[in-house]
PDB file of C-alpha atoms in Angstrom:
ATOM      1  CA  MET A  10      26.650   0.760  14.870  1.00 47.00           C
ATOM      2  CA  PRO A  11      30.447   1.245  15.015  1.00 47.00           C
ATOM      3  CA  SER A  12      32.178   3.651  17.378  1.00 45.00           C
ATOM      4  CA  PHE A  13      33.600   6.855  15.875  1.00 43.00           C
ATOM      5  CA  HIS A  14      36.337   9.243  16.923  1.00 45.00           C
ATOM      6  CA  ASP A  15      36.677  13.009  16.608  1.00 53.00           C
ATOM      7  CA  ALA A  16      40.384  12.931  15.619  1.00 77.00           C
ATOM      8  CA  CYS A  17      41.203  13.088  11.911  1.00 88.00           C
ATOM      9  CA  SER A  18      41.622   9.651  10.403  1.00 89.00           C
ATOM     10  CA  VAL A  19      41.652   7.798   7.075  1.00 90.00           C
ATOM     11  CA  PRO A  20      38.346   5.905   7.080  1.00 91.00           C
ATOM     12  CA  SER A  21      37.539   2.820   5.074  1.00 91.00           C
ATOM     13  CA  SER A  22      33.805   3.367   5.535  1.00 94.00           C
ATOM     14  CA  PHE A  23      31.157   5.899   6.573  1.00 96.00           C
ATOM     15  CA  TRP A  24      27.879   5.803   8.447  1.00 96.00           C
ATOM     16  CA  LEU A  25      24.766   7.328   6.850  1.00 96.00           C
ATOM     17  CA  THR A  26      22.250   8.541   9.427  1.00 94.00           C
ATOM     18  CA  GLY A  27      19.170   8.526   7.169  1.00 93.00           C
ATOM     19  CA  ILE A  28      16.979  11.523   8.025  1.00 92.00           C
ATOM     20  CA  PRO A  29      18.815  13.208  10.938  1.00 89.00           C
ATOM     21  CA  GLY A  30      16.487  14.243  13.729  1.00 87.00           C
ATOM     22  CA  LEU A  31      13.729  11.899  12.598  1.00 90.00           C
ATOM     23  CA  GLU A  32      15.314   8.576  13.539  1.00 89.00           C
ATOM     24  CA  SER A  33      12.274   7.591  15.617  1.00 91.00           C
ATOM     25  CA  LEU A  34      10.075   7.944  12.511  1.00 92.00           C
ATOM     26  CA  HIS A  35      12.261   5.942  10.127  1.00 94.00           C
ATOM     27  CA  ILE A  36       9.890   2.967   9.986  1.00 95.00           C
ATOM     28  CA  TRP A  37       6.943   5.220   9.183  1.00 96.00           C
ATOM     29  CA  LEU A  38       8.949   7.234   6.647  1.00 95.00           C
ATOM     30  CA  SER A  39       9.797   4.018   4.828  1.00 96.00           C
ATOM     31  CA  ILE A  40       6.143   3.678   3.764  1.00 96.00           C
ATOM     32  CA  PRO A  41       5.913   6.845   1.594  1.00 95.00           C
ATOM     33  CA  PHE A  42       9.491   6.505   0.345  1.00 95.00           C
ATOM     34  CA  GLY A  43       9.039   2.830  -0.540  1.00 96.00           C
ATOM     35  CA  SER A  44       5.711   3.563  -2.255  1.00 95.00           C
ATOM     36  CA  MET A  45       7.195   6.451  -4.263  1.00 95.00           C
ATOM     37  CA  TYR A  46      10.150   4.317  -5.337  1.00 96.00           C
ATOM     38  CA  LEU A  47       7.811   1.532  -6.483  1.00 96.00           C
ATOM     39  CA  VAL A  48       5.724   4.013  -8.488  1.00 94.00           C
ATOM     40  CA  ALA A  49       8.888   5.467 -10.056  1.00 95.00           C
ATOM     41  CA  VAL A  50      10.226   2.046 -11.087  1.00 96.00           C
ATOM     42  CA  VAL A  51       6.916   0.778 -12.488  1.00 93.00           C
ATOM     43  CA  GLY A  52       6.183   4.057 -14.285  1.00 92.00           C
ATOM     44  CA  ASN A  53       9.556   4.372 -15.985  1.00 95.00           C
ATOM     45  CA  ILE A  54       9.777   0.699 -16.955  1.00 94.00           C
ATOM     46  CA  SER A  55       6.264   1.024 -18.423  1.00 89.00           C
ATOM     47  CA  ILE A  56       7.397   3.994 -20.536  1.00 91.00           C
ATOM     48  CA  LEU A  57      10.403   2.025 -21.814  1.00 93.00           C
ATOM     49  CA  ALA A  58       8.265  -1.019 -22.637  1.00 89.00           C
ATOM     50  CA  MET A  59       5.564   1.060 -24.323  1.00 87.00           C
ATOM     51  CA  VAL A  60       7.980   2.937 -26.595  1.00 89.00           C
ATOM     52  CA  ARG A  61       9.725  -0.319 -27.494  1.00 89.00           C
ATOM     53  CA  VAL A  62       6.573  -2.168 -28.622  1.00 85.00           C
ATOM     54  CA  GLU A  63       4.654   0.772 -30.142  1.00 83.00           C
ATOM     55  CA  ARG A  64       6.201   1.634 -33.509  1.00 84.00           C
ATOM     56  CA  SER A  65       4.289   4.925 -33.759  1.00 83.00           C
ATOM     57  CA  LEU A  66       6.341   6.124 -30.768  1.00 86.00           C
ATOM     58  CA  HIS A  67       9.671   5.567 -32.549  1.00 89.00           C
ATOM     59  CA  GLN A  68      10.228   9.311 -32.846  1.00 91.00           C
ATOM     60  CA  PRO A  69      12.944  11.617 -31.426  1.00 93.00           C
ATOM     61  CA  MET A  70      10.798  12.963 -28.575  1.00 91.00           C
ATOM     62  CA  TYR A  71      10.016   9.465 -27.309  1.00 92.00           C
ATOM     63  CA  PHE A  72      13.611   8.280 -27.667  1.00 95.00           C
ATOM     64  CA  PHE A  73      14.611  11.201 -25.454  1.00 95.00           C
ATOM     65  CA  LEU A  74      11.803  10.212 -23.076  1.00 93.00           C
ATOM     66  CA  CYS A  75      13.309   6.714 -22.867  1.00 95.00           C
ATOM     67  CA  MET A  76      16.667   8.265 -21.993  1.00 96.00           C
ATOM     68  CA  LEU A  77      14.951  10.234 -19.207  1.00 95.00           C
ATOM     69  CA  ALA A  78      13.329   7.026 -17.950  1.00 95.00           C
ATOM     70  CA  VAL A  79      16.702   5.235 -17.753  1.00 97.00           C
ATOM     71  CA  ILE A  80      18.293   8.229 -15.995  1.00 97.00           C
ATOM     72  CA  ASP A  81      15.418   8.431 -13.497  1.00 96.00           C
ATOM     73  CA  LEU A  82      15.755   4.721 -12.744  1.00 96.00           C
ATOM     74  CA  VAL A  83      19.496   5.170 -12.088  1.00 96.00           C
ATOM     75  CA  LEU A  84      18.956   8.233  -9.856  1.00 95.00           C
ATOM     76  CA  SER A  85      16.244   6.654  -7.741  1.00 95.00           C
ATOM     77  CA  THR A  86      17.892   3.207  -7.546  1.00 96.00           C
ATOM     78  CA  SER A  87      21.264   4.644  -6.519  1.00 96.00           C
ATOM     79  CA  THR A  88      19.731   6.173  -3.367  1.00 95.00           C
ATOM     80  CA  ILE A  89      16.350   4.809  -2.297  1.00 95.00           C
ATOM     81  CA  PRO A  90      17.216   1.105  -1.723  1.00 96.00           C
ATOM     82  CA  LYS A  91      20.017   2.186   0.636  1.00 96.00           C
ATOM     83  CA  LEU A  92      17.672   4.648   2.343  1.00 95.00           C
ATOM     84  CA  LEU A  93      15.091   1.888   2.864  1.00 96.00           C
ATOM     85  CA  ALA A  94      17.825  -0.386   4.277  1.00 96.00           C
ATOM     86  CA  ILE A  95      18.632   2.373   6.794  1.00 96.00           C
ATOM     87  CA  PHE A  96      14.949   2.774   7.673  1.00 95.00           C
ATOM     88  CA  TRP A  97      14.240  -0.956   8.042  1.00 96.00           C
ATOM     89  CA  PHE A  98      17.483  -2.469   9.326  1.00 94.00           C
ATOM     90  CA  GLY A  99      19.613   0.457  10.524  1.00 93.00           C
ATOM     91  CA  ALA A 100      22.121  -0.526   7.828  1.00 95.00           C
ATOM     92  CA  GLY A 101      23.839   2.860   7.567  1.00 94.00           C
ATOM     93  CA  GLY A 102      27.329   1.542   6.871  1.00 96.00           C
ATOM     94  CA  ILE A 103      28.810   2.250   3.444  1.00 96.00           C
ATOM     95  CA  SER A 104      32.392   1.774   2.257  1.00 96.00           C
ATOM     96  CA  LEU A 105      34.430   4.751   1.060  1.00 94.00           C
ATOM     97  CA  ASP A 106      34.529   3.456  -2.515  1.00 95.00           C
ATOM     98  CA  ALA A 107      30.781   2.740  -2.534  1.00 96.00           C
ATOM     99  CA  CYS A 108      30.139   6.210  -1.120  1.00 96.00           C
ATOM    100  CA  LEU A 109      32.186   7.885  -3.857  1.00 96.00           C
ATOM    101  CA  CYS A 110      30.526   5.708  -6.494  1.00 97.00           C
ATOM    102  CA  GLN A 111      27.078   6.697  -5.226  1.00 97.00           C
ATOM    103  CA  MET A 112      28.131  10.369  -5.244  1.00 96.00           C
ATOM    104  CA  PHE A 113      29.303  10.062  -8.843  1.00 97.00           C
ATOM    105  CA  LEU A 114      26.111   8.342 -10.031  1.00 97.00           C
ATOM    106  CA  ILE A 115      23.816  10.896  -8.386  1.00 95.00           C
ATOM    107  CA  HIS A 116      25.571  14.037  -9.612  1.00 95.00           C
ATOM    108  CA  CYS A 117      26.569  12.585 -12.989  1.00 97.00           C
ATOM    109  CA  PHE A 118      23.101  11.439 -13.987  1.00 96.00           C
ATOM    110  CA  ALA A 119      21.471  14.619 -12.673  1.00 94.00           C
ATOM    111  CA  THR A 120      23.828  16.448 -15.059  1.00 96.00           C
ATOM    112  CA  VAL A 121      22.979  14.020 -17.866  1.00 97.00           C
ATOM    113  CA  GLU A 122      19.255  14.595 -17.275  1.00 96.00           C
ATOM    114  CA  SER A 123      19.736  18.332 -17.636  1.00 95.00           C
ATOM    115  CA  GLY A 124      21.554  17.685 -20.925  1.00 96.00           C
ATOM    116  CA  ILE A 125      18.685  15.522 -22.189  1.00 96.00           C
ATOM    117  CA  PHE A 126      16.203  18.306 -21.398  1.00 95.00           C
ATOM    118  CA  LEU A 127      18.382  20.649 -23.428  1.00 95.00           C
ATOM    119  CA  ALA A 128      18.369  18.169 -26.332  1.00 95.00           C
ATOM    120  CA  MET A 129      14.576  17.859 -26.051  1.00 94.00           C
ATOM    121  CA  ALA A 130      14.275  21.656 -26.225  1.00 93.00           C
ATOM    122  CA  PHE A 131      16.299  21.560 -29.464  1.00 94.00           C
ATOM    123  CA  ASP A 132      13.960  18.841 -30.771  1.00 93.00           C
ATOM    124  CA  ARG A 133      10.887  20.989 -30.018  1.00 91.00           C
ATOM    125  CA  TYR A 134      12.552  24.025 -31.606  1.00 91.00           C
ATOM    126  CA  VAL A 135      13.249  22.184 -34.873  1.00 92.00           C
ATOM    127  CA  ALA A 136       9.811  20.518 -34.885  1.00 89.00           C
ATOM    128  CA  ILE A 137       7.990  23.858 -34.553  1.00 88.00           C
ATOM    129  CA  CYS A 138      10.285  26.386 -36.219  1.00 87.00           C
ATOM    130  CA  ASN A 139      11.444  24.167 -39.115  1.00 88.00           C
ATOM    131  CA  PRO A 140       8.993  21.238 -39.302  1.00 86.00           C
ATOM    132  CA  LEU A 141       9.832  20.232 -42.872  1.00 87.00           C
ATOM    133  CA  ARG A 142      13.435  19.490 -41.906  1.00 90.00           C
ATOM    134  CA  HIS A 143      12.673  17.865 -38.532  1.00 90.00           C
ATOM    135  CA  SER A 144      12.916  14.271 -39.738  1.00 89.00           C
ATOM    136  CA  MET A 145      16.140  15.053 -41.617  1.00 92.00           C
ATOM    137  CA  VAL A 146      17.796  16.920 -38.727  1.00 93.00           C
ATOM    138  CA  LEU A 147      16.680  14.698 -35.821  1.00 94.00           C
ATOM    139  CA  THR A 148      17.495  11.259 -37.237  1.00 94.00           C
ATOM    140  CA  GLN A 149      17.927   8.271 -34.913  1.00 94.00           C
ATOM    141  CA  ALA A 150      21.705   8.622 -35.281  1.00 95.00           C
ATOM    142  CA  VAL A 151      21.597  12.294 -34.270  1.00 96.00           C
ATOM    143  CA  VAL A 152      19.353  11.503 -31.293  1.00 96.00           C
ATOM    144  CA  GLY A 153      21.816   8.813 -30.202  1.00 96.00           C
ATOM    145  CA  ARG A 154      24.752  11.225 -30.531  1.00 97.00           C
ATOM    146  CA  LEU A 155      22.942  13.884 -28.494  1.00 97.00           C
ATOM    147  CA  GLY A 156      22.259  11.339 -25.746  1.00 97.00           C
ATOM    148  CA  LEU A 157      25.895  10.191 -25.827  1.00 97.00           C
ATOM    149  CA  ALA A 158      27.084  13.814 -25.678  1.00 97.00           C
ATOM    150  CA  ALA A 159      24.912  14.420 -22.593  1.00 97.00           C
ATOM    151  CA  LEU A 160      26.365  11.297 -20.958  1.00 97.00           C
ATOM    152  CA  LEU A 161      29.982  12.239 -21.771  1.00 97.00           C
ATOM    153  CA  ARG A 162      29.403  15.755 -20.461  1.00 96.00           C
ATOM    154  CA  GLY A 163      28.097  14.338 -17.185  1.00 97.00           C
ATOM    155  CA  VAL A 164      31.095  12.021 -16.834  1.00 97.00           C
ATOM    156  CA  LEU A 165      33.593  14.787 -17.662  1.00 97.00           C
ATOM    157  CA  TYR A 166      31.963  17.324 -15.338  1.00 96.00           C
ATOM    158  CA  ILE A 167      31.375  15.040 -12.341  1.00 97.00           C
ATOM    159  CA  GLY A 168      34.243  12.535 -12.700  1.00 96.00           C
ATOM    160  CA  PRO A 169      36.786  14.854 -11.019  1.00 96.00           C
ATOM    161  CA  LEU A 170      34.645  15.248  -7.868  1.00 95.00           C
ATOM    162  CA  PRO A 171      35.210  11.790  -6.308  1.00 95.00           C
ATOM    163  CA  ILE A 172      38.777  11.707  -7.666  1.00 95.00           C
ATOM    164  CA  MET A 173      39.647  15.005  -5.947  1.00 94.00           C
ATOM    165  CA  ILE A 174      38.123  13.790  -2.692  1.00 94.00           C
ATOM    166  CA  ARG A 175      40.023  10.513  -2.908  1.00 92.00           C
ATOM    167  CA  LEU A 176      43.392  12.099  -3.729  1.00 91.00           C
ATOM    168  CA  ARG A 177      43.283  15.510  -2.024  1.00 90.00           C
ATOM    169  CA  LEU A 178      41.162  14.899   1.083  1.00 90.00           C
ATOM    170  CA  PRO A 179      42.019  11.523   2.626  1.00 90.00           C
ATOM    171  CA  PHE A 180      41.520  12.625   6.271  1.00 90.00           C
ATOM    172  CA  TYR A 181      38.126  13.046   7.943  1.00 93.00           C
ATOM    173  CA  LYS A 182      36.956  14.496  11.272  1.00 91.00           C
ATOM    174  CA  THR A 183      34.232  11.871  11.603  1.00 92.00           C
ATOM    175  CA  GLN A 184      32.805   8.934   9.708  1.00 93.00           C
ATOM    176  CA  VAL A 185      29.191   9.944  10.344  1.00 94.00           C
ATOM    177  CA  ILE A 186      27.462  11.564   7.346  1.00 94.00           C
ATOM    178  CA  SER A 187      24.323  13.395   8.507  1.00 90.00           C
ATOM    179  CA  HIS A 188      22.502  12.551   5.324  1.00 91.00           C
ATOM    180  CA  SER A 189      20.708   9.657   3.665  1.00 94.00           C
ATOM    181  CA  TYR A 190      23.197   9.368   0.793  1.00 95.00           C
ATOM    182  CA  CYS A 191      26.718  10.491  -0.108  1.00 95.00           C
ATOM    183  CA  GLU A 192      26.033  13.998  -1.345  1.00 91.00           C
ATOM    184  CA  HIS A 193      29.171  15.894  -2.389  1.00 92.00           C
ATOM    185  CA  MET A 194      28.939  18.818   0.037  1.00 88.00           C
ATOM    186  CA  ALA A 195      27.949  16.541   2.929  1.00 89.00           C
ATOM    187  CA  VAL A 196      31.094  14.447   2.414  1.00 93.00           C
ATOM    188  CA  VAL A 197      33.436  17.411   1.823  1.00 92.00           C
ATOM    189  CA  ALA A 198      32.192  19.048   5.048  1.00 90.00           C
ATOM    190  CA  LEU A 199      33.674  16.124   7.024  1.00 92.00           C
ATOM    191  CA  THR A 200      37.207  16.469   5.644  1.00 91.00           C
ATOM    192  CA  CYS A 201      40.131  17.856   7.623  1.00 90.00           C
ATOM    193  CA  GLY A 202      42.080  19.350   4.701  1.00 85.00           C
ATOM    194  CA  ASP A 203      41.600  22.476   2.601  1.00 87.00           C
ATOM    195  CA  SER A 204      38.405  21.854   0.655  1.00 90.00           C
ATOM    196  CA  ARG A 205      38.251  25.190  -1.179  1.00 90.00           C
ATOM    197  CA  VAL A 206      39.172  23.645  -4.543  1.00 93.00           C
ATOM    198  CA  ASN A 207      36.409  21.045  -4.175  1.00 92.00           C
ATOM    199  CA  ASN A 208      33.875  23.688  -3.133  1.00 89.00           C
ATOM    200  CA  VAL A 209      34.756  26.036  -6.001  1.00 92.00           C
ATOM    201  CA  TYR A 210      34.691  23.213  -8.546  1.00 94.00           C
ATOM    202  CA  GLY A 211      31.343  21.930  -7.253  1.00 90.00           C
ATOM    203  CA  LEU A 212      29.800  25.424  -7.381  1.00 87.00           C
ATOM    204  CA  SER A 213      31.203  26.014 -10.871  1.00 91.00           C
ATOM    205  CA  ILE A 214      29.713  22.782 -12.191  1.00 92.00           C
ATOM    206  CA  GLY A 215      26.388  23.640 -10.559  1.00 86.00           C
ATOM    207  CA  PHE A 216      26.448  27.020 -12.305  1.00 85.00           C
ATOM    208  CA  LEU A 217      27.355  25.543 -15.696  1.00 86.00           C
ATOM    209  CA  VAL A 218      24.649  22.902 -15.548  1.00 89.00           C
ATOM    210  CA  LEU A 219      21.781  24.658 -13.773  1.00 85.00           C
ATOM    211  CA  ILE A 220      22.178  28.205 -15.069  1.00 88.00           C
ATOM    212  CA  LEU A 221      23.547  27.746 -18.590  1.00 90.00           C
ATOM    213  CA  ASP A 222      21.275  24.826 -19.479  1.00 93.00           C
ATOM    214  CA  SER A 223      18.181  26.620 -18.187  1.00 91.00           C
ATOM    215  CA  VAL A 224      19.148  29.797 -20.086  1.00 93.00           C
ATOM    216  CA  ALA A 225      19.651  27.800 -23.306  1.00 93.00           C
ATOM    217  CA  ILE A 226      16.287  26.054 -22.828  1.00 94.00           C
ATOM    218  CA  ALA A 227      14.588  29.401 -22.144  1.00 92.00           C
ATOM    219  CA  ALA A 228      16.165  30.879 -25.302  1.00 93.00           C
ATOM    220  CA  SER A 229      14.841  27.979 -27.402  1.00 91.00           C
ATOM    221  CA  TYR A 230      11.348  28.536 -25.999  1.00 90.00           C
ATOM    222  CA  VAL A 231      11.511  32.258 -26.768  1.00 91.00           C
ATOM    223  CA  MET A 232      12.184  31.379 -30.427  1.00 90.00           C
ATOM    224  CA  ILE A 233       9.424  28.736 -30.331  1.00 88.00           C
ATOM    225  CA  PHE A 234       6.983  31.277 -28.885  1.00 87.00           C
ATOM    226  CA  ARG A 235       7.855  33.805 -31.592  1.00 87.00           C
ATOM    227  CA  ALA A 236       7.251  31.181 -34.274  1.00 84.00           C
ATOM    228  CA  VAL A 237       3.939  30.148 -32.713  1.00 83.00           C
ATOM    229  CA  MET A 238       2.731  33.761 -32.513  1.00 82.00           C
ATOM    230  CA  GLY A 239       3.227  33.964 -36.270  1.00 78.00           C
ATOM    231  CA  LEU A 240       0.627  31.264 -36.925  1.00 74.00           C
ATOM    232  CA  ALA A 241      -2.647  32.362 -38.482  1.00 68.00           C
ATOM    233  CA  THR A 242      -5.290  31.178 -35.993  1.00 75.00           C
ATOM    234  CA  PRO A 243      -5.513  30.881 -32.175  1.00 78.00           C
ATOM    235  CA  GLU A 244      -6.433  27.202 -32.575  1.00 77.00           C
ATOM    236  CA  ALA A 245      -3.215  26.511 -34.468  1.00 72.00           C
ATOM    237  CA  ARG A 246      -1.211  28.369 -31.829  1.00 77.00           C
ATOM    238  CA  LEU A 247      -2.764  26.401 -28.968  1.00 79.00           C
ATOM    239  CA  LYS A 248      -2.291  23.080 -30.776  1.00 75.00           C
ATOM    240  CA  THR A 249       1.370  23.840 -31.494  1.00 74.00           C
ATOM    241  CA  LEU A 250       2.084  25.023 -27.947  1.00 76.00           C
ATOM    242  CA  GLY A 251       0.351  21.889 -26.660  1.00 75.00           C
ATOM    243  CA  THR A 252       3.122  19.772 -28.179  1.00 74.00           C
ATOM    244  CA  CYS A 253       5.556  21.501 -25.768  1.00 83.00           C
ATOM    245  CA  GLY A 254       3.376  21.061 -22.669  1.00 83.00           C
ATOM    246  CA  SER A 255       4.837  17.757 -21.478  1.00 83.00           C
ATOM    247  CA  HIS A 256       8.408  18.958 -21.977  1.00 85.00           C
ATOM    248  CA  THR A 257       7.725  22.214 -20.113  1.00 88.00           C
ATOM    249  CA  CYS A 258       6.163  20.353 -17.162  1.00 89.00           C
ATOM    250  CA  ALA A 259       9.083  17.902 -17.011  1.00 90.00           C
ATOM    251  CA  ILE A 260      11.597  20.775 -17.027  1.00 91.00           C
ATOM    252  CA  LEU A 261       9.825  22.514 -14.135  1.00 89.00           C
ATOM    253  CA  ILE A 262       9.580  19.223 -12.215  1.00 90.00           C
ATOM    254  CA  PHE A 263      13.341  18.741 -12.606  1.00 91.00           C
ATOM    255  CA  TYR A 264      14.753  22.236 -12.105  1.00 89.00           C
ATOM    256  CA  ILE A 265      12.503  23.663  -9.363  1.00 87.00           C
ATOM    257  CA  PRO A 266      13.276  21.002  -6.672  1.00 84.00           C
ATOM    258  CA  ILE A 267      17.017  21.212  -7.472  1.00 82.00           C
ATOM    259  CA  ALA A 268      16.988  25.019  -7.286  1.00 80.00           C
ATOM    260  CA  VAL A 269      15.042  25.048  -4.005  1.00 80.00           C
ATOM    261  CA  SER A 270      17.247  22.352  -2.444  1.00 76.00           C
ATOM    262  CA  SER A 271      20.446  24.136  -3.558  1.00 74.00           C
ATOM    263  CA  LEU A 272      19.302  27.538  -2.246  1.00 75.00           C
ATOM    264  CA  ILE A 273      18.292  26.087   1.116  1.00 75.00           C
ATOM    265  CA  HIS A 274      21.571  24.154   1.351  1.00 69.00           C
ATOM    266  CA  ARG A 275      23.644  27.282   0.619  1.00 68.00           C
ATOM    267  CA  PHE A 276      21.664  29.963   2.434  1.00 71.00           C
ATOM    268  CA  GLY A 277      19.060  28.289   4.647  1.00 66.00           C
ATOM    269  CA  HIS A 278      21.248  27.996   7.743  1.00 70.00           C
ATOM    270  CA  ARG A 279      18.208  28.265  10.015  1.00 79.00           C
ATOM    271  CA  VAL A 280      16.304  25.515   8.213  1.00 79.00           C
ATOM    272  CA  PRO A 281      16.201  22.330  10.370  1.00 85.00           C
ATOM    273  CA  PRO A 282      18.488  19.486   9.126  1.00 82.00           C
ATOM    274  CA  PRO A 283      15.563  17.083   8.488  1.00 86.00           C
ATOM    275  CA  ILE A 284      14.119  19.559   5.964  1.00 85.00           C
ATOM    276  CA  HIS A 285      17.480  19.741   4.158  1.00 82.00           C
ATOM    277  CA  THR A 286      17.677  15.959   3.854  1.00 89.00           C
ATOM    278  CA  LEU A 287      14.030  15.445   2.917  1.00 88.00           C
ATOM    279  CA  LEU A 288      14.278  18.038   0.127  1.00 85.00           C
ATOM    280  CA  ALA A 289      17.506  16.453  -1.138  1.00 86.00           C
ATOM    281  CA  ASN A 290      15.707  13.101  -1.374  1.00 88.00           C
ATOM    282  CA  PHE A 291      12.595  14.561  -2.956  1.00 85.00           C
ATOM    283  CA  TYR A 292      14.518  16.164  -5.808  1.00 83.00           C
ATOM    284  CA  LEU A 293      15.826  12.670  -6.685  1.00 88.00           C
ATOM    285  CA  LEU A 294      12.362  11.086  -6.351  1.00 90.00           C
ATOM    286  CA  ILE A 295       9.897  13.657  -7.703  1.00 91.00           C
ATOM    287  CA  PRO A 296      11.081  13.651 -11.359  1.00 92.00           C
ATOM    288  CA  PRO A 297      11.160   9.818 -11.633  1.00 93.00           C
ATOM    289  CA  ILE A 298       7.607   9.685 -10.252  1.00 93.00           C
ATOM    290  CA  LEU A 299       6.038  12.580 -12.152  1.00 91.00           C
ATOM    291  CA  ASN A 300       7.767  12.343 -15.561  1.00 91.00           C
ATOM    292  CA  PRO A 301       5.929   9.126 -16.595  1.00 89.00           C
ATOM    293  CA  VAL A 302       2.656  10.548 -15.241  1.00 87.00           C
ATOM    294  CA  VAL A 303       3.059  13.840 -17.138  1.00 88.00           C
ATOM    295  CA  TYR A 304       3.874  12.131 -20.435  1.00 84.00           C
ATOM    296  CA  ALA A 305       1.153   9.500 -19.987  1.00 79.00           C
ATOM    297  CA  VAL A 306      -1.489  12.168 -19.320  1.00 77.00           C
ATOM    298  CA  ARG A 307      -0.395  14.784 -21.867  1.00 75.00           C
ATOM    299  CA  THR A 308       0.838  12.609 -24.769  1.00 76.00           C
ATOM    300  CA  LYS A 309      -2.001  11.187 -26.875  1.00 73.00           C
ATOM    301  CA  GLN A 310      -0.043   8.232 -28.286  1.00 75.00           C
ATOM    302  CA  ILE A 311       1.123   7.044 -24.855  1.00 78.00           C
ATOM    303  CA  ARG A 312      -2.277   7.693 -23.299  1.00 77.00           C
ATOM    304  CA  ASP A 313      -4.107   5.753 -26.022  1.00 77.00           C
ATOM    305  CA  ARG A 314      -1.678   2.834 -25.818  1.00 75.00           C
ATOM    306  CA  LEU A 315      -1.995   2.739 -22.021  1.00 75.00           C
ATOM    307  CA  LEU A 316      -5.815   2.761 -22.228  1.00 76.00           C
ATOM    308  CA  GLN A 317      -5.670  -0.021 -24.809  1.00 77.00           C
ATOM    309  CA  ILE A 318      -3.524  -2.161 -22.475  1.00 71.00           C
ATOM    310  CA  LEU A 319      -5.884  -1.488 -19.567  1.00 70.00           C
ATOM    311  CA  LYS A 320      -8.970  -2.403 -21.651  1.00 72.00           C
ATOM    312  CA  THR A 321      -7.269  -5.609 -22.800  1.00 69.00           C
ATOM    313  CA  GLY A 322      -6.482  -6.496 -19.193  1.00 61.00           C
ATOM    314  CA  ILE A 323     -10.114  -5.892 -18.154  1.00 62.00           C
ATOM    315  CA  LYS A 324     -11.428  -8.077 -21.012  1.00 60.00           C
ATOM    316  CA  ILE A 325      -9.092 -10.934 -20.058  1.00 59.00           C
ATOM    317  CA  ARG A 326     -10.505 -10.863 -16.514  1.00 60.00           C
TER     318      ARG A 326
END
């Protein structure tokens, strides 16, 4: 591990500590983190493969699900391999450019994921409130444009963050980042200059993404609920609401860990640092793990295809 100095300097690299305060447990922590990462990779690749080969799944909801799978793979792969390298080999060193790139990928694709959930809410709204026009409104081209819009929004929102750090805040008090990855606030806290612009911009983006997207999703579900309540029988209402179950679970899985982690980071000054870091890692790992499970369990087409593959595998044996 390199030696570091307290005086402000222009670093070419940083040192990630992993889970601060739990260094003696890093080897043991690598077991659950490595297992969760493996489950996330296998689960999301399985979703992508299943939608590709099963023509009955070539529908807007499943195309959006594929986008979520790609995003979850990017989010988990941009952080967990480096975390495991820290756990196994003490390889905490990361160059400044790599650190800023990792920061961009994490925050950008978290923003993109929120945008995809918003697009999925629109898909559910059209499917339930105007089912006869669903196939005309949500064509493959429209789905592709919605995904591209979510990606461009993420790039436009998050792109300035690493650029502002690079141009406005070149001097740092220390090269040691008490975190397992290059999170924006963790890096900005090390700078010697005036970081108010960075802090205000970061908070503003967090508000735009977390609050406005969740409000828009909630509004779509209010209209869906009103439409469902107008159906004639309780059975029809339950069946229609059931089509939204997977999406609702995925939204809660995504937004709740982010909200909890953000609140603790901003206001939980008495919360021990290891809890901060563990929560920050979990909110990048929980959605990639649980999204494939939720959709596999709650979506009949995916569940049936998965059971068919498993039965085929058993027969071959």
